[in-house]
Coordinates of C-alpha atoms in Angstrom, one line a residue:
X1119 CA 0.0 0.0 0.0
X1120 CA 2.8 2.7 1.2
X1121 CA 4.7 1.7 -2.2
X1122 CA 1.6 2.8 -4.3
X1123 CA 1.0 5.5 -2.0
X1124 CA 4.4 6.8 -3.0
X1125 CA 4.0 6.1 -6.7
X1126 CA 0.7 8.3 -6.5
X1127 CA 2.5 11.0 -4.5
X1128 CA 5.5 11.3 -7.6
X1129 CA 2.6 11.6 -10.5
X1130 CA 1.2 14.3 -8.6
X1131 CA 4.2 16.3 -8.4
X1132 CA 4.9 16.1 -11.6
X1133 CA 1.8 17.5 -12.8
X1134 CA 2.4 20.5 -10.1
X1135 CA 6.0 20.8 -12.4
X1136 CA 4.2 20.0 -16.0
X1137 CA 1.5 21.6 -17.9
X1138 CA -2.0 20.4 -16.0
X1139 CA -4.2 21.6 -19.2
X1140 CA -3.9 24.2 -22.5
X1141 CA -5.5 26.2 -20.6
X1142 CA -3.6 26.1 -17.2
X1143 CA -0.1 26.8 -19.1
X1144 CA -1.2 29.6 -21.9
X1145 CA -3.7 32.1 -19.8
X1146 CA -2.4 34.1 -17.4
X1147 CA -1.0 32.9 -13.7
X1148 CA -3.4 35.2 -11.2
X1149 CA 0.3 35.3 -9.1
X1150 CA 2.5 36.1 -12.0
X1151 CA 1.9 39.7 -12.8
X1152 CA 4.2 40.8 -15.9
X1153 CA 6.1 43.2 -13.8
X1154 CA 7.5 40.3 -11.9
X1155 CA 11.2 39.5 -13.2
X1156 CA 10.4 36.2 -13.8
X1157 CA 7.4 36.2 -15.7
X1158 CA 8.6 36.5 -19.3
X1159 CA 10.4 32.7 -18.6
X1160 CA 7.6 31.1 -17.0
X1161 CA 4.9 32.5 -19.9
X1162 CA 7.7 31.7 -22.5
X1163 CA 7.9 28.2 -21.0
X1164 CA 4.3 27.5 -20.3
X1165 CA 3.7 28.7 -23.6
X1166 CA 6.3 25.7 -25.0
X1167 CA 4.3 22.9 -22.4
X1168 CA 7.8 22.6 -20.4
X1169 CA 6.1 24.1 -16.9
X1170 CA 2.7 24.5 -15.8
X1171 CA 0.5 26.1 -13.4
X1172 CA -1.9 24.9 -10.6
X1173 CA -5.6 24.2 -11.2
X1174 CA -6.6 27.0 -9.6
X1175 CA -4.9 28.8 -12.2
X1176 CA -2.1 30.0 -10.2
X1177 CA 1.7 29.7 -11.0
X1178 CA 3.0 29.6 -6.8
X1179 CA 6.2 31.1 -8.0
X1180 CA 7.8 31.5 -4.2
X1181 CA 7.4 27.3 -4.0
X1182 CA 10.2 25.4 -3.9
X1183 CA 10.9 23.1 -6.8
X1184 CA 11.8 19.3 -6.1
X1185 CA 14.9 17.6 -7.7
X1186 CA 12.4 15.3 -9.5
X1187 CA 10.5 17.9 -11.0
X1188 CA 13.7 20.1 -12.3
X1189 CA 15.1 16.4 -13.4
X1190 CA 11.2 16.5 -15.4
X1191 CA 11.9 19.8 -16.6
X1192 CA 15.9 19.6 -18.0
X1193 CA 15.0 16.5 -20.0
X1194 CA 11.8 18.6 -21.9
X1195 CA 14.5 21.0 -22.1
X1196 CA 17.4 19.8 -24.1
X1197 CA 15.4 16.9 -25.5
X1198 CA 16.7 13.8 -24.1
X1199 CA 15.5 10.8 -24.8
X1200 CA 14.1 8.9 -21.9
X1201 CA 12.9 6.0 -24.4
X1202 CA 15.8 3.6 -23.5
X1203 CA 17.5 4.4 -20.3
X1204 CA 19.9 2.2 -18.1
X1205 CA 19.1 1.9 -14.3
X1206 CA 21.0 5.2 -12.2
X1207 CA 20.2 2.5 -9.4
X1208 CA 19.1 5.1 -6.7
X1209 CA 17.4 3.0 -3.9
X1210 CA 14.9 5.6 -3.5
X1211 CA 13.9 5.8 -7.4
X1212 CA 11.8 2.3 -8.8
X1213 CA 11.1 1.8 -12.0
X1214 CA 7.4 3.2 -11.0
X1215 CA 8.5 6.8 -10.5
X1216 CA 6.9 9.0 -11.9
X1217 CA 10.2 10.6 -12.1
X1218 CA 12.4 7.6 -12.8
X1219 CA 12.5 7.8 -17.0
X1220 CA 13.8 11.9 -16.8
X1221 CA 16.6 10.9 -13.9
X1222 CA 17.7 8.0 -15.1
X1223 CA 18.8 9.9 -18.9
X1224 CA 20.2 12.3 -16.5
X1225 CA 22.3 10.2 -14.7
X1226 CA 23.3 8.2 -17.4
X1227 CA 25.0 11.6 -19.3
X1228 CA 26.5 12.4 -15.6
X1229 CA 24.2 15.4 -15.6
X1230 CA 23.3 14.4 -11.8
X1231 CA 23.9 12.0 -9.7
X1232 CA 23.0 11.1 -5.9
X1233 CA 23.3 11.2 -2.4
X1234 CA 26.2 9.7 -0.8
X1235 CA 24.1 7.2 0.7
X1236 CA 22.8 5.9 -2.7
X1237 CA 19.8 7.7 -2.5
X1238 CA 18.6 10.5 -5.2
X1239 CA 16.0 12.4 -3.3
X1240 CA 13.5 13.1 -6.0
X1241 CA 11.2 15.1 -3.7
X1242 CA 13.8 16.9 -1.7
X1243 CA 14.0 20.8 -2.8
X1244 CA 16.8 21.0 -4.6
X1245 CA 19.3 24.2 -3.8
X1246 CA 20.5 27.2 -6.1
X1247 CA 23.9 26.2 -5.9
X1248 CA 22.4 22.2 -7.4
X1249 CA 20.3 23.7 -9.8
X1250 CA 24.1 25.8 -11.5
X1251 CA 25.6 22.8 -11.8
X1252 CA 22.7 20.7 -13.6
X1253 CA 22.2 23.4 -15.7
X1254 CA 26.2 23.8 -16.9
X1255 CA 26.1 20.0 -17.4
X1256 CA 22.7 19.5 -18.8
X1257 CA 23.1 22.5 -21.5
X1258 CA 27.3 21.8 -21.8
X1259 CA 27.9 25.4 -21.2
X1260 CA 31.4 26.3 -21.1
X1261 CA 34.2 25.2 -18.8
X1262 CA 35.5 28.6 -17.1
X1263 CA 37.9 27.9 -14.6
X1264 CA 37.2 29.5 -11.4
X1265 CA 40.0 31.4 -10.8
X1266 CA 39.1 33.2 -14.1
X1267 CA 36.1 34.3 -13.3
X1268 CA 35.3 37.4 -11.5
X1269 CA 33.2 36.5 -8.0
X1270 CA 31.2 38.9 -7.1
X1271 CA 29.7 36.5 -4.4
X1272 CA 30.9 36.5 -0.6
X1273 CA 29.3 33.3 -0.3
X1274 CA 30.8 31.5 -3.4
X1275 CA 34.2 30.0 -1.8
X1276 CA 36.4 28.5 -4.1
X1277 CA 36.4 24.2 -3.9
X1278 CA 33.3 24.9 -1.6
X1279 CA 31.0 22.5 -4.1
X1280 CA 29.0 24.5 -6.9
X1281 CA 32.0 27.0 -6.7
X1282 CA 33.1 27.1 -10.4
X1283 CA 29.5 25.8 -11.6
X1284 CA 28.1 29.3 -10.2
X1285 CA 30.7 31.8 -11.5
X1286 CA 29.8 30.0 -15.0
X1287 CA 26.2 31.1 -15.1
X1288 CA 27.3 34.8 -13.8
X1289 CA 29.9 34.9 -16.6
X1290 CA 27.3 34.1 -19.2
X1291 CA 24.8 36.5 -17.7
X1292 CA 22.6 34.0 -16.6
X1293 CA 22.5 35.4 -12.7
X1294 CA 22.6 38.1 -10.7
X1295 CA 22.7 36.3 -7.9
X1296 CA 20.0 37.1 -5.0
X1297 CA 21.6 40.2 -4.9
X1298 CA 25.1 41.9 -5.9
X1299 CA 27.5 40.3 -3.3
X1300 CA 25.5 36.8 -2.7
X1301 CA 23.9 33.5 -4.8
X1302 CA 22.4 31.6 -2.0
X1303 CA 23.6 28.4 -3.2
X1304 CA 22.2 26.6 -0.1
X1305 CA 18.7 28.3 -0.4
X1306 CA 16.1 26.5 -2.1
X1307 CA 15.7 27.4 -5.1
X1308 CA 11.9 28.8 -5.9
X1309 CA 9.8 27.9 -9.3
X1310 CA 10.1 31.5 -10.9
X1311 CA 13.6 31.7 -9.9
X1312 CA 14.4 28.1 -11.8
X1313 CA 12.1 29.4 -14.5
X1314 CA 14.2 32.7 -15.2
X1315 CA 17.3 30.4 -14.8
X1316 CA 16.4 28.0 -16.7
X1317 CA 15.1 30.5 -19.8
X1318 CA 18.2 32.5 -19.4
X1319 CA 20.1 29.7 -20.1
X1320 CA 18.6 28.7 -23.1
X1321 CA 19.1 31.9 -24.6
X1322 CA 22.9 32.1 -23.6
X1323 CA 23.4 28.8 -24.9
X1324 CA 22.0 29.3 -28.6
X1325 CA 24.0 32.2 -29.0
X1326 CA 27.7 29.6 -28.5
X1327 CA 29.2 28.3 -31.1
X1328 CA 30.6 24.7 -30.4
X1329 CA 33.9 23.1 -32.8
X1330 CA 34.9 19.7 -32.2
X1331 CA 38.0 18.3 -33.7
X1332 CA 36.4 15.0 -35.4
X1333 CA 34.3 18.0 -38.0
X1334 CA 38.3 18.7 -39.1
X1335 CA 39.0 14.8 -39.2
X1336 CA 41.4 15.4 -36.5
X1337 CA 41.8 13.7 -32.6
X1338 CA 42.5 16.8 -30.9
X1339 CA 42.8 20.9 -30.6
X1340 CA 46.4 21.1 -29.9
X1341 CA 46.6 25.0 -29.8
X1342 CA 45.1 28.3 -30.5
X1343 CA 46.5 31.6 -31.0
X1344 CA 46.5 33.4 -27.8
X1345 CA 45.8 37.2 -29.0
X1346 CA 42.9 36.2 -30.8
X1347 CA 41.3 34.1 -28.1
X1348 CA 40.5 36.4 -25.0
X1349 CA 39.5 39.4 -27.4
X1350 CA 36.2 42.3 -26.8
X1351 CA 34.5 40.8 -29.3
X1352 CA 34.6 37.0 -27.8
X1353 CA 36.5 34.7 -26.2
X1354 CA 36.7 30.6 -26.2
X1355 CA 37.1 27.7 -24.1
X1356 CA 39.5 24.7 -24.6
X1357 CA 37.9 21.2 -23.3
X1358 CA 37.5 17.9 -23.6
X1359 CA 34.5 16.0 -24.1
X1360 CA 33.9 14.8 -20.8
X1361 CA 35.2 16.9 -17.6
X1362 CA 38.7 17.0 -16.5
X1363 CA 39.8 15.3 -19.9
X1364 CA 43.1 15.7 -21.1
X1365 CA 42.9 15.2 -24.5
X1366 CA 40.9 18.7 -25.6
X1367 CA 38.7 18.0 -28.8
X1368 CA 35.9 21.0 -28.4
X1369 CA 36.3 24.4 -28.7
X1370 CA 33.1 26.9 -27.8
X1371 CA 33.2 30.5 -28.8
X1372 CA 31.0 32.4 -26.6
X1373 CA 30.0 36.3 -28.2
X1374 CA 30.5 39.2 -26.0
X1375 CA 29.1 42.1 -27.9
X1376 CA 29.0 43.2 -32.0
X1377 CA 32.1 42.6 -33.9
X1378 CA 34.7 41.0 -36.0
X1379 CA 37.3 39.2 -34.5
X1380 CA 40.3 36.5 -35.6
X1381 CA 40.8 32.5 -34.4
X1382 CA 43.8 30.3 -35.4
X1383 CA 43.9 26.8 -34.3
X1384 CA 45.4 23.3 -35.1
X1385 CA 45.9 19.6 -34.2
X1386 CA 48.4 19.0 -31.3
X1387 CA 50.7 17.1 -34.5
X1388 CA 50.7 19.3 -37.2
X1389 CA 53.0 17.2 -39.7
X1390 CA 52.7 18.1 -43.3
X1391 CA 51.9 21.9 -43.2
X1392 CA 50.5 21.4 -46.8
X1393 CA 47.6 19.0 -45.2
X1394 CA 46.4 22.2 -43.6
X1395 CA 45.9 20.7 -40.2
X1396 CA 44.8 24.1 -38.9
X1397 CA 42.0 26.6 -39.7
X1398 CA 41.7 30.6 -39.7
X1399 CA 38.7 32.0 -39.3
X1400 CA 37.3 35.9 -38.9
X1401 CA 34.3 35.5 -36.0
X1402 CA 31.7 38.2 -37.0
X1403 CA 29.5 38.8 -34.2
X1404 CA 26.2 40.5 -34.9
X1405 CA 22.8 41.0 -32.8
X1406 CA 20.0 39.8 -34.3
X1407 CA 16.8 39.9 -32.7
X1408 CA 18.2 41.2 -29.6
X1409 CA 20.6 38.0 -29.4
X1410 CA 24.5 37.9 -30.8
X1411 CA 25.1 35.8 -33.6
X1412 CA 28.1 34.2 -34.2
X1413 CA 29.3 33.2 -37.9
X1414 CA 32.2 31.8 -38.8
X1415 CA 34.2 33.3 -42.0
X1416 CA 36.8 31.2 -43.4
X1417 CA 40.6 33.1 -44.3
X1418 CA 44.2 33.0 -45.2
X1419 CA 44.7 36.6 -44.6
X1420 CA 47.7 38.2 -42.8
X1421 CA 46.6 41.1 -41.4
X1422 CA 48.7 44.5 -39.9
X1423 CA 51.0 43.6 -37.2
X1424 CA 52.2 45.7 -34.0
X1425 CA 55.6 45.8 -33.5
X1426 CA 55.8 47.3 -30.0
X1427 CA 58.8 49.6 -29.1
X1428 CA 60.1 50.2 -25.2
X1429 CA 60.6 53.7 -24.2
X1430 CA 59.2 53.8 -21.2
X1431 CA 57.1 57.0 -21.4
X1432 CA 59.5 59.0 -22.9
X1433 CA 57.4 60.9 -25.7
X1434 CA 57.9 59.9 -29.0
X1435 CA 57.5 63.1 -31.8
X1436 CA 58.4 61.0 -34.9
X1437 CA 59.4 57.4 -36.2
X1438 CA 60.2 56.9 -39.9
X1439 CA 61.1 53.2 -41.0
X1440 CA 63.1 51.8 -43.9
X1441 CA 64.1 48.2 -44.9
X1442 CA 67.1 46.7 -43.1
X1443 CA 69.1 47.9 -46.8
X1444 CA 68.3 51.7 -46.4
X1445 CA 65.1 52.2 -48.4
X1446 CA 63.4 54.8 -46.7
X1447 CA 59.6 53.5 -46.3
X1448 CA 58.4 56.3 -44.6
X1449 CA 59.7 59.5 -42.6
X1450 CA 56.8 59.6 -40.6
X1451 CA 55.0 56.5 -39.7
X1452 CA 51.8 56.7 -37.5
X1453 CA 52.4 55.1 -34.3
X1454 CA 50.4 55.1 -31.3
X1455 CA 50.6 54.1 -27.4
X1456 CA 50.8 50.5 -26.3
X1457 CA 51.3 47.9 -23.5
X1458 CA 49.7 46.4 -21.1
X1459 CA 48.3 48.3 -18.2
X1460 CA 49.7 52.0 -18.3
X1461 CA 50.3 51.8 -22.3
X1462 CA 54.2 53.3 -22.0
X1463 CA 55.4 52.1 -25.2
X1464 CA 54.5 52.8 -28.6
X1465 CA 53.6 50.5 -31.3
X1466 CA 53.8 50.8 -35.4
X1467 CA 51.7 48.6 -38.1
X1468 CA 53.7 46.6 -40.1
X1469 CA 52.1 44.9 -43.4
X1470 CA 54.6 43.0 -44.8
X1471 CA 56.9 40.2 -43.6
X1472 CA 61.1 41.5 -43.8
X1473 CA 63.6 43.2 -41.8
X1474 CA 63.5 46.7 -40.7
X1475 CA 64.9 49.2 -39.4
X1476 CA 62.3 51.9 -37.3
X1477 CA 64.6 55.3 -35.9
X1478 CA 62.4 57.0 -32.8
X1479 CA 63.0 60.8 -32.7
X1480 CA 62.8 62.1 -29.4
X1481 CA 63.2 65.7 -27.8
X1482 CA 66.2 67.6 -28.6
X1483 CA 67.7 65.9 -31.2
X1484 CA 68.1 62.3 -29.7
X1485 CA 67.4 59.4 -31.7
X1486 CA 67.4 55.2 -31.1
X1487 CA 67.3 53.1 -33.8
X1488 CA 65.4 49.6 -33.4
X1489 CA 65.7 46.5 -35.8
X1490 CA 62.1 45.0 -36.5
X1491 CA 61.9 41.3 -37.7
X1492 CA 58.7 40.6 -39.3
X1493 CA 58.4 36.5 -40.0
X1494 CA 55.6 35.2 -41.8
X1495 CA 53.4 32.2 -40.2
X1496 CA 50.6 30.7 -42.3
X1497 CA 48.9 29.3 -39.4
X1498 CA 48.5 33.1 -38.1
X1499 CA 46.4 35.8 -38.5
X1500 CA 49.5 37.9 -37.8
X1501 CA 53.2 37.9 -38.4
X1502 CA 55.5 36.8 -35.6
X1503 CA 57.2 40.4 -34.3
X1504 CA 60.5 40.8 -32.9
X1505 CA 61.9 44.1 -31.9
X1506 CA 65.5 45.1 -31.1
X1507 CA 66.7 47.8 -29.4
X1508 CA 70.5 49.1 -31.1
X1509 CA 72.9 48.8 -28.2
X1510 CA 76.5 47.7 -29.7
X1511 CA 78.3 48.6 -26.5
X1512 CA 78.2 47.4 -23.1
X1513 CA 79.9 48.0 -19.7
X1514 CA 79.8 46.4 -16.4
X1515 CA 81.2 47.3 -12.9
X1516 CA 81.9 45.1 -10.7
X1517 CA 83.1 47.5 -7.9
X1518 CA 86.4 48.4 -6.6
X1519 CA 86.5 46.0 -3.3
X1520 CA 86.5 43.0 -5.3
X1521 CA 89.3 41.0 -6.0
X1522 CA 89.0 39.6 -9.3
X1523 CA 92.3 38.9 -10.4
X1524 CA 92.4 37.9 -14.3
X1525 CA 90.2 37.1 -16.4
X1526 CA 89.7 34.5 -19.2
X1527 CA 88.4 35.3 -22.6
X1528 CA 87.3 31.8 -24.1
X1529 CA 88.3 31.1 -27.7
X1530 CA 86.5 32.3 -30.5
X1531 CA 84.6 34.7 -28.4
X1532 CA 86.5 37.3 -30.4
X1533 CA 84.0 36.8 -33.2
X1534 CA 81.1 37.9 -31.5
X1535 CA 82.3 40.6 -28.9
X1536 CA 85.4 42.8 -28.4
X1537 CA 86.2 42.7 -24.5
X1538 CA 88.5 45.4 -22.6
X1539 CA 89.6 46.0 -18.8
X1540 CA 90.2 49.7 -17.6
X1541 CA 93.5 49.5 -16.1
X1542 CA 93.7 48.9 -12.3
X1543 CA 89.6 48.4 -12.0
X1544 CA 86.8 46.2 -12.4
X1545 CA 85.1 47.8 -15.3
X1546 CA 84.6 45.4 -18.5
X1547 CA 83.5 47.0 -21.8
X1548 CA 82.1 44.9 -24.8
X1549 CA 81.7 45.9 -28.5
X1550 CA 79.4 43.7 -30.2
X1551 CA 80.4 42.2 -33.5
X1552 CA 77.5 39.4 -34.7
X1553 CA 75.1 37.1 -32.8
X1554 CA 76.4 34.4 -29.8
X1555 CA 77.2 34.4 -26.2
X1556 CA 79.9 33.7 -23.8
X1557 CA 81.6 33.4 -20.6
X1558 CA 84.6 35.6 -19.4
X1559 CA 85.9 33.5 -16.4
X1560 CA 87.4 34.9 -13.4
X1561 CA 89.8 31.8 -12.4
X1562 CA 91.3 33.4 -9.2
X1563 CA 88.7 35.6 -8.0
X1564 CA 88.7 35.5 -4.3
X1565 CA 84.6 37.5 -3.6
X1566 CA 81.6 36.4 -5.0
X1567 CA 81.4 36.8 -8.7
X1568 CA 83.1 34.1 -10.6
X1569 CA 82.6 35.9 -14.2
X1570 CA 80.9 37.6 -16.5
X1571 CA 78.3 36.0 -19.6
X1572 CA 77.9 38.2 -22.6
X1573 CA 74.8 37.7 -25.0
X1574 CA 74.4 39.6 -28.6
X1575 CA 71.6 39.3 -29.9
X1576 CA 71.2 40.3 -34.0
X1577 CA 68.4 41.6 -36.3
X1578 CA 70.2 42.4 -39.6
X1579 CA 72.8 44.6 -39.2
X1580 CA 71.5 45.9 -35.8
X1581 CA 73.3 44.5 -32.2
X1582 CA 72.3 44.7 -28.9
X1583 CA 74.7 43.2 -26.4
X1584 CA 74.2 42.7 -22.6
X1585 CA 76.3 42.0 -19.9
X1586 CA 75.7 40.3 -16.4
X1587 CA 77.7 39.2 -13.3
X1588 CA 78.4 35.3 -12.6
X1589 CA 78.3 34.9 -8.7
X1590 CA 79.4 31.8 -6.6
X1591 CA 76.2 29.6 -4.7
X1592 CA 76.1 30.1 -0.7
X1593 CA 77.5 26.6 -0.6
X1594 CA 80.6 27.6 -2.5
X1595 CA 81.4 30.9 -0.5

């Protein structure tokens, strides 16, 4: 008797989750007045026969919601099929659940899962910080870590349970939260509250753009260029199909706001770069009916490249650029402010792959050349930049109260750098002559540096040499 009791209990909750009647779920709720928040979801989704109101043509949106009924609700939601499904084998679930069919698909796609006890607890309310995590899993939405996420929430600890599973539905606009510094993810979760959440994340969800690897006939996403990746105009995930995975086969482009943007990517083995194992794409973002498409543009361009100059807020009044072989390009190249943060260097466009050579004209007079290597990478968007700074000369001081004694020059090192003494100190000098590095060895120093390592570094016909001290360990001292 108590087991039919209980099966009679379960198809009665459901039908306080479902539609009870056309004209239950269409008309309007007497307790769901349209300036509630949470009425455009529940009308949308009583409209689609996914929720339902009471017979007496209420909605009770401050209720509590059971983890049956949500399980009810998800399935309607992204259309599982509950046709076939294997045993989740909650002791608290039979086969004659009214329930059992919409928990068991669930389960099976490890959307939810049970008590530690082995029980489910369909008619137990299920909690805010529950209902963020079904709906990341149920609707795949993407894998933020959640130390990249911005928390807003005082009560959203990281590895405190739903941590990373809340900060997901925030960073896709799907909460507010209860208000602007908490979630509540122990509070029960009420009906209009799982309505609006549930809505919301239907309409973040169509607007993400999903790539997996098998579409390119590959195993895997190996990499991505990282400027294009984290831009205004979207941003990506990397992941595997199921959580934690190592090998990552899906890639989801969420839309931020109207736009055109750039995305390189490629199998982890690239072998024959004629096989094209990587794609380029522009990613033209564009609201349409108040949502932001996302269309995919396919491209071998190579667009304008920054190369990025260090002067460290010194202001810049000109830069004219040639090729490394004197041909003036340009006495007057358009540069502007760059960097991360403060923006304290400048940056010019280049458009073609070569050597360069940019001069920055300062105040009074004072000019520093730089050498600019522009490489060209099919796989990119951009060309691969490398800026040098013109610095053939070097000196070092070691200070007067060290006892250095000689010093050793190693052979060959004569081809890459000239190396002087002053008399009766511990100043080196170094003229540059082409690319290398080196050691000068101080064999009967008796303080702490045991030499000195030279590096020239080479663009063309620039150089740019550094030196730096070679000091003994603790343990040798």
């Amino acid at each position: 008797m108590r087991k039919k009791f209980l099966t009679v209990l379960g198809v009665l909750l459901l039908a306080c989750s479902l539609p009870l009647s056309g004209v239950a779920s269409t008309k309007l709720f007497s307790d769901v007045p349209s300036t509630k928040h949470f009425a455009e979801a529940v009308y949308e989704l009583a409209e689609r026969k996914i929720i339902g109101g009471y017979p007496d043509g209420t909605f009770k949106p401050g209720n509590s919601i059971t983890r049956g009924q949500a399980a009810a609700i998800i399935t309607m939601l992204i259309k599982l099929d509950t046709t076939h499904v294997k045993n989740p084998g909650f002791k608290d679930v039979s086969t004659a659940n009214g329930y059992y069919k919409a928990i068991a698909a669930l389960a099976e796609k490890g959307i939810i899962g049970g008590y530690g006890d082995g029980r489910f607890g369909p008619n137990d309310p299920i909690k805010r910080g529950q209902m963020a995590s079904i709906l990341v899993k149920a609707f795949d939405l993407p894998d933020y870590p959640f130390l990249a996420s911005k928390n807003p929430f005082k009560d959203v600890k990281w590895m405190s349970g739903h941590d990373k599973n809340i900060l997901i539905i925030y960073r896709l606009g799907i909460t507010t939260g209860t208000s602007t510094d908490t979630f509540s993810p122990n509070a029960f979760i009420t009906r209009g509250q799982a309505a609006k959440l549930m809505r919301a994340t239907e309409e973040a969800k169509s607007q993400i753009i999903t790539l997996h690897a098998n579409k390119f006939n590959w195993d895997d996403f190996g990499w991505t260029t990282g400027d294009d990746t984290d831009s205004e105009v979207f941003n990506i995930t990397f992941e595997g199909q199921k959580p934690n995975e190592f090998v990552l086969n899906t890639i989801k482009i969420i839309p931020l706001k109207e736009g055109t943007g750039t995305l390189s990517f490629g199998k982890t083995n690239m072998g024959d770069p004629d096989k094209r194992n990587y794609r380029k794409y522009y990613v033209h973002v564009k609201e349409v009916n108040g949502k932001l498409k996302v269309t995919l543009e396919e491209s071998d361009d190579i667009l304008p490249t920054q190369a990025e100059f260090l002067v460290d807020n010194q202001p810049v009044e000109t830069i004219s650029l040639s090729t490394m072989d004197g041909k003036m390009l340009s006495d007057s190249v358009d540069f502007k402010k760059c960097g991360y943060g403060a923006k304290v260097n400048v940056c010019i466009d280049i458009d073609q792959a070569g050597q360069y050579i940019a001069v920055l004209h300062f105040a009074k007079g004072k000019k520093v050349r730089y050498a600019v290597n522009a490489e060209l990478i099919n796989t990119n968007f951009h060309y691969s930049i490398w800026t040098l700074k013109e610095n053939p000369t070097a000196m070092l001081d070691l200070g007067e109260d060290e006892t250095i004694g000689r010093y050793i020059v190693p052979n060959n090192a004569e081809k890459i750098g000239t190396v002087t003494r002053d008399p009766d100190t511990n100043r080196f000098h170094v003229v540059a002559k082409k690319k290398g590095m080196f050691e000068i060895a101080f064999p009967d120093s008796k303080g702490l540096y045991t030499g000195i390592h030279i590096n020239v570094q080479q663009i063309g016909s620039v150089l740019h040499v550094e030196m730096g001290s070679s000091m003994k360990y603790p343990s040798d001292m």
